PDB file of N, CA and C in Angstrom:
ATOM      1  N   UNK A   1       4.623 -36.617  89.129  1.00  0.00           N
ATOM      2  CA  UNK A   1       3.569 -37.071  88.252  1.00  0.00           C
ATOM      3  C   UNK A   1       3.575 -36.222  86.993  1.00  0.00           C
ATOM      4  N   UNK A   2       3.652 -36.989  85.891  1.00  0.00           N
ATOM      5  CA  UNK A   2       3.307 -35.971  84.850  1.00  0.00           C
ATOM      6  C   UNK A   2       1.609 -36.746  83.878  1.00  0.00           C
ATOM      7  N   UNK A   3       1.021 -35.665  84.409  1.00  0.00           N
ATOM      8  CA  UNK A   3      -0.508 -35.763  84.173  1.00  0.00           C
ATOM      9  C   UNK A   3      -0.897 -36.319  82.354  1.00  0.00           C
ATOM     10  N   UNK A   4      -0.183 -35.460  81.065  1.00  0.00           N
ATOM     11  CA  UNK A   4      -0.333 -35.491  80.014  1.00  0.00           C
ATOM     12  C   UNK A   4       0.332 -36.500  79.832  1.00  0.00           C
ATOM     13  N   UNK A   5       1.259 -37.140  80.355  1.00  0.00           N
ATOM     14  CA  UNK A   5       2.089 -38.280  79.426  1.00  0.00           C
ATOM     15  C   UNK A   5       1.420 -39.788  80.687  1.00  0.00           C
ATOM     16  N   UNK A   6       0.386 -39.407  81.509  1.00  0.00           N
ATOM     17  CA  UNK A   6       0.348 -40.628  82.493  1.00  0.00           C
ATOM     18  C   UNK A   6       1.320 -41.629  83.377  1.00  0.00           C
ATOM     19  N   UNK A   7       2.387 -40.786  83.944  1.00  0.00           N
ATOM     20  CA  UNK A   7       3.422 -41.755  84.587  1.00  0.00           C
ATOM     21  C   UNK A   7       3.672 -40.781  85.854  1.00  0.00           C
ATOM     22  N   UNK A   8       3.901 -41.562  86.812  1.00  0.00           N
ATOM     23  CA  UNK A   8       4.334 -41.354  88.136  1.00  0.00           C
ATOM     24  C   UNK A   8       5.909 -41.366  88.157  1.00  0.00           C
ATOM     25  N   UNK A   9       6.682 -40.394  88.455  1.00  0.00           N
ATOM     26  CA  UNK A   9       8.185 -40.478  88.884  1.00  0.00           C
ATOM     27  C   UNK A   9       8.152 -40.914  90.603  1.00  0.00           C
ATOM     28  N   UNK A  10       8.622 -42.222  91.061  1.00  0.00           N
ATOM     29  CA  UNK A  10       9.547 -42.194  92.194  1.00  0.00           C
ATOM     30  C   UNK A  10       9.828 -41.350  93.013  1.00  0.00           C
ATOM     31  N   UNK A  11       9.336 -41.362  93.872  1.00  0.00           N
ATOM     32  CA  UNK A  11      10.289 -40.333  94.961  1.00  0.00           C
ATOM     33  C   UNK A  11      10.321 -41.419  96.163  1.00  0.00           C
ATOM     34  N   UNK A  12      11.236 -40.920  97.297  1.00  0.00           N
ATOM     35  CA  UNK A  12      11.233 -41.507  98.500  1.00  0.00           C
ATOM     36  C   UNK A  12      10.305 -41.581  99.035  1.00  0.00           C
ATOM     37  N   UNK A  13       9.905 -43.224  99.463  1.00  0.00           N
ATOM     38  CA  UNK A  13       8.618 -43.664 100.591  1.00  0.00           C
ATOM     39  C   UNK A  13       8.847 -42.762 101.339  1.00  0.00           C
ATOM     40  N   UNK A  14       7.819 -42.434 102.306  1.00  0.00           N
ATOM     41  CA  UNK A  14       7.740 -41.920 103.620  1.00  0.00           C
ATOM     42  C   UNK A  14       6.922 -42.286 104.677  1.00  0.00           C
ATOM     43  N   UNK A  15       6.263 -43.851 103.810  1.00  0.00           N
ATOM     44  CA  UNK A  15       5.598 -44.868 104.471  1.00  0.00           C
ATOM     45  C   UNK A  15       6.172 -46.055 104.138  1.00  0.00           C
ATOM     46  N   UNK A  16       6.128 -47.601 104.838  1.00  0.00           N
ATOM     47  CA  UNK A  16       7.055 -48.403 105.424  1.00  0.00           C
ATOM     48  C   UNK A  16       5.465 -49.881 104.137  1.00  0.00           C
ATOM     49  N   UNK A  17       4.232 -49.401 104.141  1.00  0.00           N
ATOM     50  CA  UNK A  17       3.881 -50.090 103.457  1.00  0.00           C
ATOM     51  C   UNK A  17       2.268 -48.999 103.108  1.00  0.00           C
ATOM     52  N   UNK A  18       1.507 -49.506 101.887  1.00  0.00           N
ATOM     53  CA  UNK A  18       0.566 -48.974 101.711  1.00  0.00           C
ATOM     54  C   UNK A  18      -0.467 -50.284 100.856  1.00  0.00           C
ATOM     55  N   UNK A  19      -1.796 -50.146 101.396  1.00  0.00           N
ATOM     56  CA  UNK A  19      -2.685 -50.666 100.324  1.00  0.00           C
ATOM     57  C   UNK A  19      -3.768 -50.064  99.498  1.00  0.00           C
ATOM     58  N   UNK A  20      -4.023 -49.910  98.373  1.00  0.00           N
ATOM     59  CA  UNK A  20      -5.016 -49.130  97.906  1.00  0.00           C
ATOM     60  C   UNK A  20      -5.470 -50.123  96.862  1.00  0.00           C
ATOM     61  N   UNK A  21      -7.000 -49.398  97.043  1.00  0.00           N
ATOM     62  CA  UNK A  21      -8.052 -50.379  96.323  1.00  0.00           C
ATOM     63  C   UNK A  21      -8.251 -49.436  95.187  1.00  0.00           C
ATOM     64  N   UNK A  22      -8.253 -49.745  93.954  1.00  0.00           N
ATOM     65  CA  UNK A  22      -8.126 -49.016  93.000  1.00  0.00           C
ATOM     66  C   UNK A  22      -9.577 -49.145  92.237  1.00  0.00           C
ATOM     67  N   UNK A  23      -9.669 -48.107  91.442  1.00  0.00           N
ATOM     68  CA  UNK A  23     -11.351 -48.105  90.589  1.00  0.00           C
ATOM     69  C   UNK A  23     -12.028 -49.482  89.896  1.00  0.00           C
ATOM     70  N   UNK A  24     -11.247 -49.942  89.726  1.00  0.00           N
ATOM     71  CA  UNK A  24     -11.205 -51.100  88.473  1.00  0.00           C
ATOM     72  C   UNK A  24     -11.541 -52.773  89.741  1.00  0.00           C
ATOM     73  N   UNK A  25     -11.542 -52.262  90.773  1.00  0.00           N
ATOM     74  CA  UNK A  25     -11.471 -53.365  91.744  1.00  0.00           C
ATOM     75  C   UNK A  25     -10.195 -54.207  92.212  1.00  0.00           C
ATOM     76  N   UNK A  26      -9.177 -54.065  91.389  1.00  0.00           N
ATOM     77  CA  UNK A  26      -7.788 -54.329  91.621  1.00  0.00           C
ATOM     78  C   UNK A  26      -7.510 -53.666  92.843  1.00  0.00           C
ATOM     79  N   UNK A  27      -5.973 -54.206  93.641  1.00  0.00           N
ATOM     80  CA  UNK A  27      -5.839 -53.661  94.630  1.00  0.00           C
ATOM     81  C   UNK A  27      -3.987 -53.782  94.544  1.00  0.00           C
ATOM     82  N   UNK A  28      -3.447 -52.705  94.618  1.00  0.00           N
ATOM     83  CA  UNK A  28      -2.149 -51.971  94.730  1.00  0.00           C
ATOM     84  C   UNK A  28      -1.376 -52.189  96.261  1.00  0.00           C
ATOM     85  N   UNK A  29      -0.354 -52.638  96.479  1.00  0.00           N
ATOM     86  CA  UNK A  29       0.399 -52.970  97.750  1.00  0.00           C
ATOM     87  C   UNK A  29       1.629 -51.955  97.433  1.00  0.00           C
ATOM     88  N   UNK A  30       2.006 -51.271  97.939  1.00  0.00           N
ATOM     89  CA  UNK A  30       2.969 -50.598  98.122  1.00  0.00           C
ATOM     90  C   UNK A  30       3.781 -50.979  99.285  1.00  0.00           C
ATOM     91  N   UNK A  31       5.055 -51.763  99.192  1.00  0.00           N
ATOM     92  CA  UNK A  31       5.926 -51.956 100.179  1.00  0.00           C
ATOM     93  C   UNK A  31       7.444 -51.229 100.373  1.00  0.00           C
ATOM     94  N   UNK A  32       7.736 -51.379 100.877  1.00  0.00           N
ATOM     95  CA  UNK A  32       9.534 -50.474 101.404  1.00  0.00           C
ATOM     96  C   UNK A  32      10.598 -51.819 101.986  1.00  0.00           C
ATOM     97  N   UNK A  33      11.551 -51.886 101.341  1.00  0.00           N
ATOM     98  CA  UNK A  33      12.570 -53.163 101.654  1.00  0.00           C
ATOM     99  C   UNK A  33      13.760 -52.291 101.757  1.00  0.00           C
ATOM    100  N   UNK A  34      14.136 -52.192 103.624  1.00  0.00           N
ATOM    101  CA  UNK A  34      15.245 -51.388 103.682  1.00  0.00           C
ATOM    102  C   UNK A  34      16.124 -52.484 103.816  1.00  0.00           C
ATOM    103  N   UNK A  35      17.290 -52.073 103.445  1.00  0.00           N
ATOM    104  CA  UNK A  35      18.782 -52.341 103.819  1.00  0.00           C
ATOM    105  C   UNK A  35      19.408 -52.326 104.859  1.00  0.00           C
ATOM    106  N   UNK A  36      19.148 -50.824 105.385  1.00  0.00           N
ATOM    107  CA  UNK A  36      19.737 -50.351 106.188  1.00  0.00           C
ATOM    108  C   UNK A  36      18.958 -49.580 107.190  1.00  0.00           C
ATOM    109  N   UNK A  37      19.167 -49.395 108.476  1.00  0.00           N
ATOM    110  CA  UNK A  37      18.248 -48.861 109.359  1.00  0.00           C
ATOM    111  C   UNK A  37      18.148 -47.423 108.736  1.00  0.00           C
ATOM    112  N   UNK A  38      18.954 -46.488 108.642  1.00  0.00           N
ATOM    113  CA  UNK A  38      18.786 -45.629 108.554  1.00  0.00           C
ATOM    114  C   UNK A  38      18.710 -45.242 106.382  1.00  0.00           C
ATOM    115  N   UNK A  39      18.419 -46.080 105.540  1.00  0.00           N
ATOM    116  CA  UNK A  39      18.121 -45.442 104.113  1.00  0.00           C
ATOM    117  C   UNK A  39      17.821 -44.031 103.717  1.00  0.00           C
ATOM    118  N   UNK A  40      19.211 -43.705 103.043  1.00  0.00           N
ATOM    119  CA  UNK A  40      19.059 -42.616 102.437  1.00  0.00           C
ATOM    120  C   UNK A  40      18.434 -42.181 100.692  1.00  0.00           C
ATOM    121  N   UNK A  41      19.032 -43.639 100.137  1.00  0.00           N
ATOM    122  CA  UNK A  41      18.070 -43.464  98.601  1.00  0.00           C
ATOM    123  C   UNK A  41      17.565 -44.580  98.113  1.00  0.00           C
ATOM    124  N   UNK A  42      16.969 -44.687  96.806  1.00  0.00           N
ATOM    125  CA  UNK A  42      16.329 -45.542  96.568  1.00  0.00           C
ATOM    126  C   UNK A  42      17.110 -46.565  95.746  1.00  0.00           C
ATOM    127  N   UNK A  43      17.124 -47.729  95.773  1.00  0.00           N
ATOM    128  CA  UNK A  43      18.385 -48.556  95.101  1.00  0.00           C
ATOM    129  C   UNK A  43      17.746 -49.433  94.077  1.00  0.00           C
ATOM    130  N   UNK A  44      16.363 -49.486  93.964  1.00  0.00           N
ATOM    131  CA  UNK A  44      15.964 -50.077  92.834  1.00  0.00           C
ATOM    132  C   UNK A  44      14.536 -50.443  93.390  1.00  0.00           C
ATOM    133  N   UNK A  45      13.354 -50.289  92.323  1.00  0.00           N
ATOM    134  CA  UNK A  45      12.062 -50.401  92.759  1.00  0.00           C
ATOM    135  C   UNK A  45      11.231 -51.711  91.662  1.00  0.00           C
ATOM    136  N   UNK A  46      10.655 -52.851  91.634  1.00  0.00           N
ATOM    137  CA  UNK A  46       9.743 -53.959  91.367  1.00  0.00           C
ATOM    138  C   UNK A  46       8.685 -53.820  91.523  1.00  0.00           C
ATOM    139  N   UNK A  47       8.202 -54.062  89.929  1.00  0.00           N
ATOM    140  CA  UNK A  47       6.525 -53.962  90.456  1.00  0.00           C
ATOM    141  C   UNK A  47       6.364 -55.364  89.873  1.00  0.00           C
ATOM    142  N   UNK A  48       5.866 -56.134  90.702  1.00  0.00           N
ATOM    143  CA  UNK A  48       5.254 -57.785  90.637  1.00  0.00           C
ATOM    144  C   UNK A  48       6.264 -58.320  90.116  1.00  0.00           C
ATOM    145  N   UNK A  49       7.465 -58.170  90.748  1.00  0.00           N
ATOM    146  CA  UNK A  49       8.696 -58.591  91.444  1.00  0.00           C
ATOM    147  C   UNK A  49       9.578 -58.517  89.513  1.00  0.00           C
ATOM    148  N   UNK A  50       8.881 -58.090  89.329  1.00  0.00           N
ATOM    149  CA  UNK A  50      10.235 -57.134  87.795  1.00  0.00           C
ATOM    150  C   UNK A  50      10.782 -55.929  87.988  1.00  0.00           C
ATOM    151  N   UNK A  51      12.013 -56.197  88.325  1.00  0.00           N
ATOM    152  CA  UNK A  51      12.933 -54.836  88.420  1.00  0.00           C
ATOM    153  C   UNK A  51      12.491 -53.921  87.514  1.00  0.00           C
ATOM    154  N   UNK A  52      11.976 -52.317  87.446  1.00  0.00           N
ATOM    155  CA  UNK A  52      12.019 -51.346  86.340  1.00  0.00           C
ATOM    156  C   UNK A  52      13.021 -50.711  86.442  1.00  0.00           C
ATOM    157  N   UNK A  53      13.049 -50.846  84.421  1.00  0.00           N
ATOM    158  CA  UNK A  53      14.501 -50.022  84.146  1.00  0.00           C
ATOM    159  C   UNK A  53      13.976 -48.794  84.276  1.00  0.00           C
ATOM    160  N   UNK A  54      13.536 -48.031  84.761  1.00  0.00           N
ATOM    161  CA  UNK A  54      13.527 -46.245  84.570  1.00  0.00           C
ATOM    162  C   UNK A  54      12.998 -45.475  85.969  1.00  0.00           C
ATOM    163  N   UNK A  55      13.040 -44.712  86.143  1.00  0.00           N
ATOM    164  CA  UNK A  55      12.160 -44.192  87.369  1.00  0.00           C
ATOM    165  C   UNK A  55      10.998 -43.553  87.808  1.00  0.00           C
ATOM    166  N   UNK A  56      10.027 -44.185  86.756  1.00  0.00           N
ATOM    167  CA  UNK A  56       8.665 -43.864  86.769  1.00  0.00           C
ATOM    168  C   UNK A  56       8.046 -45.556  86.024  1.00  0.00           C
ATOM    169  N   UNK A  57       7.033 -45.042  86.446  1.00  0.00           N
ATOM    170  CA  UNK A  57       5.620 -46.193  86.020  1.00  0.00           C
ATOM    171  C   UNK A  57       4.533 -45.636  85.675  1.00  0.00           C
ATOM    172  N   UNK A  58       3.478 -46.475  84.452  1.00  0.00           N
ATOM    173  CA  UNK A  58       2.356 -45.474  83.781  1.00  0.00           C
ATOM    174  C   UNK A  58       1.406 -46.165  84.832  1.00  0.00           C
ATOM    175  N   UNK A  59       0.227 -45.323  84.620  1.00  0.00           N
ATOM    176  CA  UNK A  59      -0.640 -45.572  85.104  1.00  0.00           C
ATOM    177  C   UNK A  59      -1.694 -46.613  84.891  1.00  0.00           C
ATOM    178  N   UNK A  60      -1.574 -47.012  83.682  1.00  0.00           N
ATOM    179  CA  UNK A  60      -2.113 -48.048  82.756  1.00  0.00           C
ATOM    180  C   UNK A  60      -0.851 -49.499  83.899  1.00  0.00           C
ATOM    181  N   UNK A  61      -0.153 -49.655  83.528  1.00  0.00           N
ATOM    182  CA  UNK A  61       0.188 -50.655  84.986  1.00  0.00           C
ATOM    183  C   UNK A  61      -0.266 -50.672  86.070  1.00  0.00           C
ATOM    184  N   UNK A  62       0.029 -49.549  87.165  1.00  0.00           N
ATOM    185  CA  UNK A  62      -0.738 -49.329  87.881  1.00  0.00           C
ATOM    186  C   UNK A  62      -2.153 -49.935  88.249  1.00  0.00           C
ATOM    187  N   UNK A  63      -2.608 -49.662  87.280  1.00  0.00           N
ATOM    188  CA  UNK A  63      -4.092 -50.085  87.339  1.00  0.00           C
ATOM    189  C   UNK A  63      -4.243 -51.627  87.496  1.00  0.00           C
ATOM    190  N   UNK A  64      -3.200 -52.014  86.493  1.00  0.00           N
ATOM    191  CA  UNK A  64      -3.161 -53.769  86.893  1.00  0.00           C
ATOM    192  C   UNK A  64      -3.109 -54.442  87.959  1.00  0.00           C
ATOM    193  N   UNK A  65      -2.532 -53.141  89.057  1.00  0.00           N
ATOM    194  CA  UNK A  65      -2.611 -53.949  90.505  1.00  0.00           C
ATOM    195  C   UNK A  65      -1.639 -54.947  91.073  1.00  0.00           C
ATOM    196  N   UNK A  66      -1.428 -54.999  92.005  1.00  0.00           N
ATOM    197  CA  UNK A  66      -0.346 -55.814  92.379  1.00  0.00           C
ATOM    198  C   UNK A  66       0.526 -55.786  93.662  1.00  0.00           C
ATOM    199  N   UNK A  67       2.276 -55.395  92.983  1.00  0.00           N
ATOM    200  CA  UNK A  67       3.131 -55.211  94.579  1.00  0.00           C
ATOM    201  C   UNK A  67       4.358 -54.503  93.574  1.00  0.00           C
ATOM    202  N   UNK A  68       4.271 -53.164  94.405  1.00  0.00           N
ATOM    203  CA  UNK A  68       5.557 -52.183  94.105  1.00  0.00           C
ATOM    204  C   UNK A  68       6.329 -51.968  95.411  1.00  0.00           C
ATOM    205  N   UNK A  69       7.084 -52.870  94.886  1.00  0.00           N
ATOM    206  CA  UNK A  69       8.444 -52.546  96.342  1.00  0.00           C
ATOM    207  C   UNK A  69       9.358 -52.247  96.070  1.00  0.00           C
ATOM    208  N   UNK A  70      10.092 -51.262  97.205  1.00  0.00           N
ATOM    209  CA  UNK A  70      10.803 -49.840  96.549  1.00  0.00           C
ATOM    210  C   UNK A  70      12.057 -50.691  98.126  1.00  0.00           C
ATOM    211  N   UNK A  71      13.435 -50.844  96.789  1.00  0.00           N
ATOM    212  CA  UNK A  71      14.418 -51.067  97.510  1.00  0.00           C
ATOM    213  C   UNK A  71      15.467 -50.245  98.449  1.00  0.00           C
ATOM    214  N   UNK A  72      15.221 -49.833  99.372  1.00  0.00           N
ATOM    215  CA  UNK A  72      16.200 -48.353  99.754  1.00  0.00           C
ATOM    216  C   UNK A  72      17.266 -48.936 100.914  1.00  0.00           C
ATOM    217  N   UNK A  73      18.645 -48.237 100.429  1.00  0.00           N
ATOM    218  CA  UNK A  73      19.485 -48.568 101.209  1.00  0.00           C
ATOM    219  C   UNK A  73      20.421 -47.066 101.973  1.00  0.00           C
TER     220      UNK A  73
END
């Protein structure tokens, strides 16, 4: 996380799905789409099914709510 610039960097799930209800009344789905039984990295992550080019997301998205699914193979 970098707090002053508002964006979350990626790291490896260590949960399989998540839901959170966010301030604004929106509500955030966090899912995990393995490949492979055993996934070692992350192969590409969608939030409301648009591939992001980079490996972070602001928080100002975030807030919009939705479905971030994190591709790991």
């Amino acid at each position: 996380m970098n707090p002053a610039g508002g964006e979350y960097v990626f790291g490896y799930p260590l949960l399989e799905a998540a839901r959170l209800q966010l301030p604004n009344g929106n509500v955030l789905h966090i899912e995990v789409n393995k490949k492979k039984k055993q996934p070692t990295r992350i192969a590409a992550v969608q939030f409301n099914g648009t591939t992001l080019p980079v490996h972070s997301i602001n928080h100002q998205q975030l807030l919009q709510g939705g479905t971030l699914t994190y591709f790991v193979e």
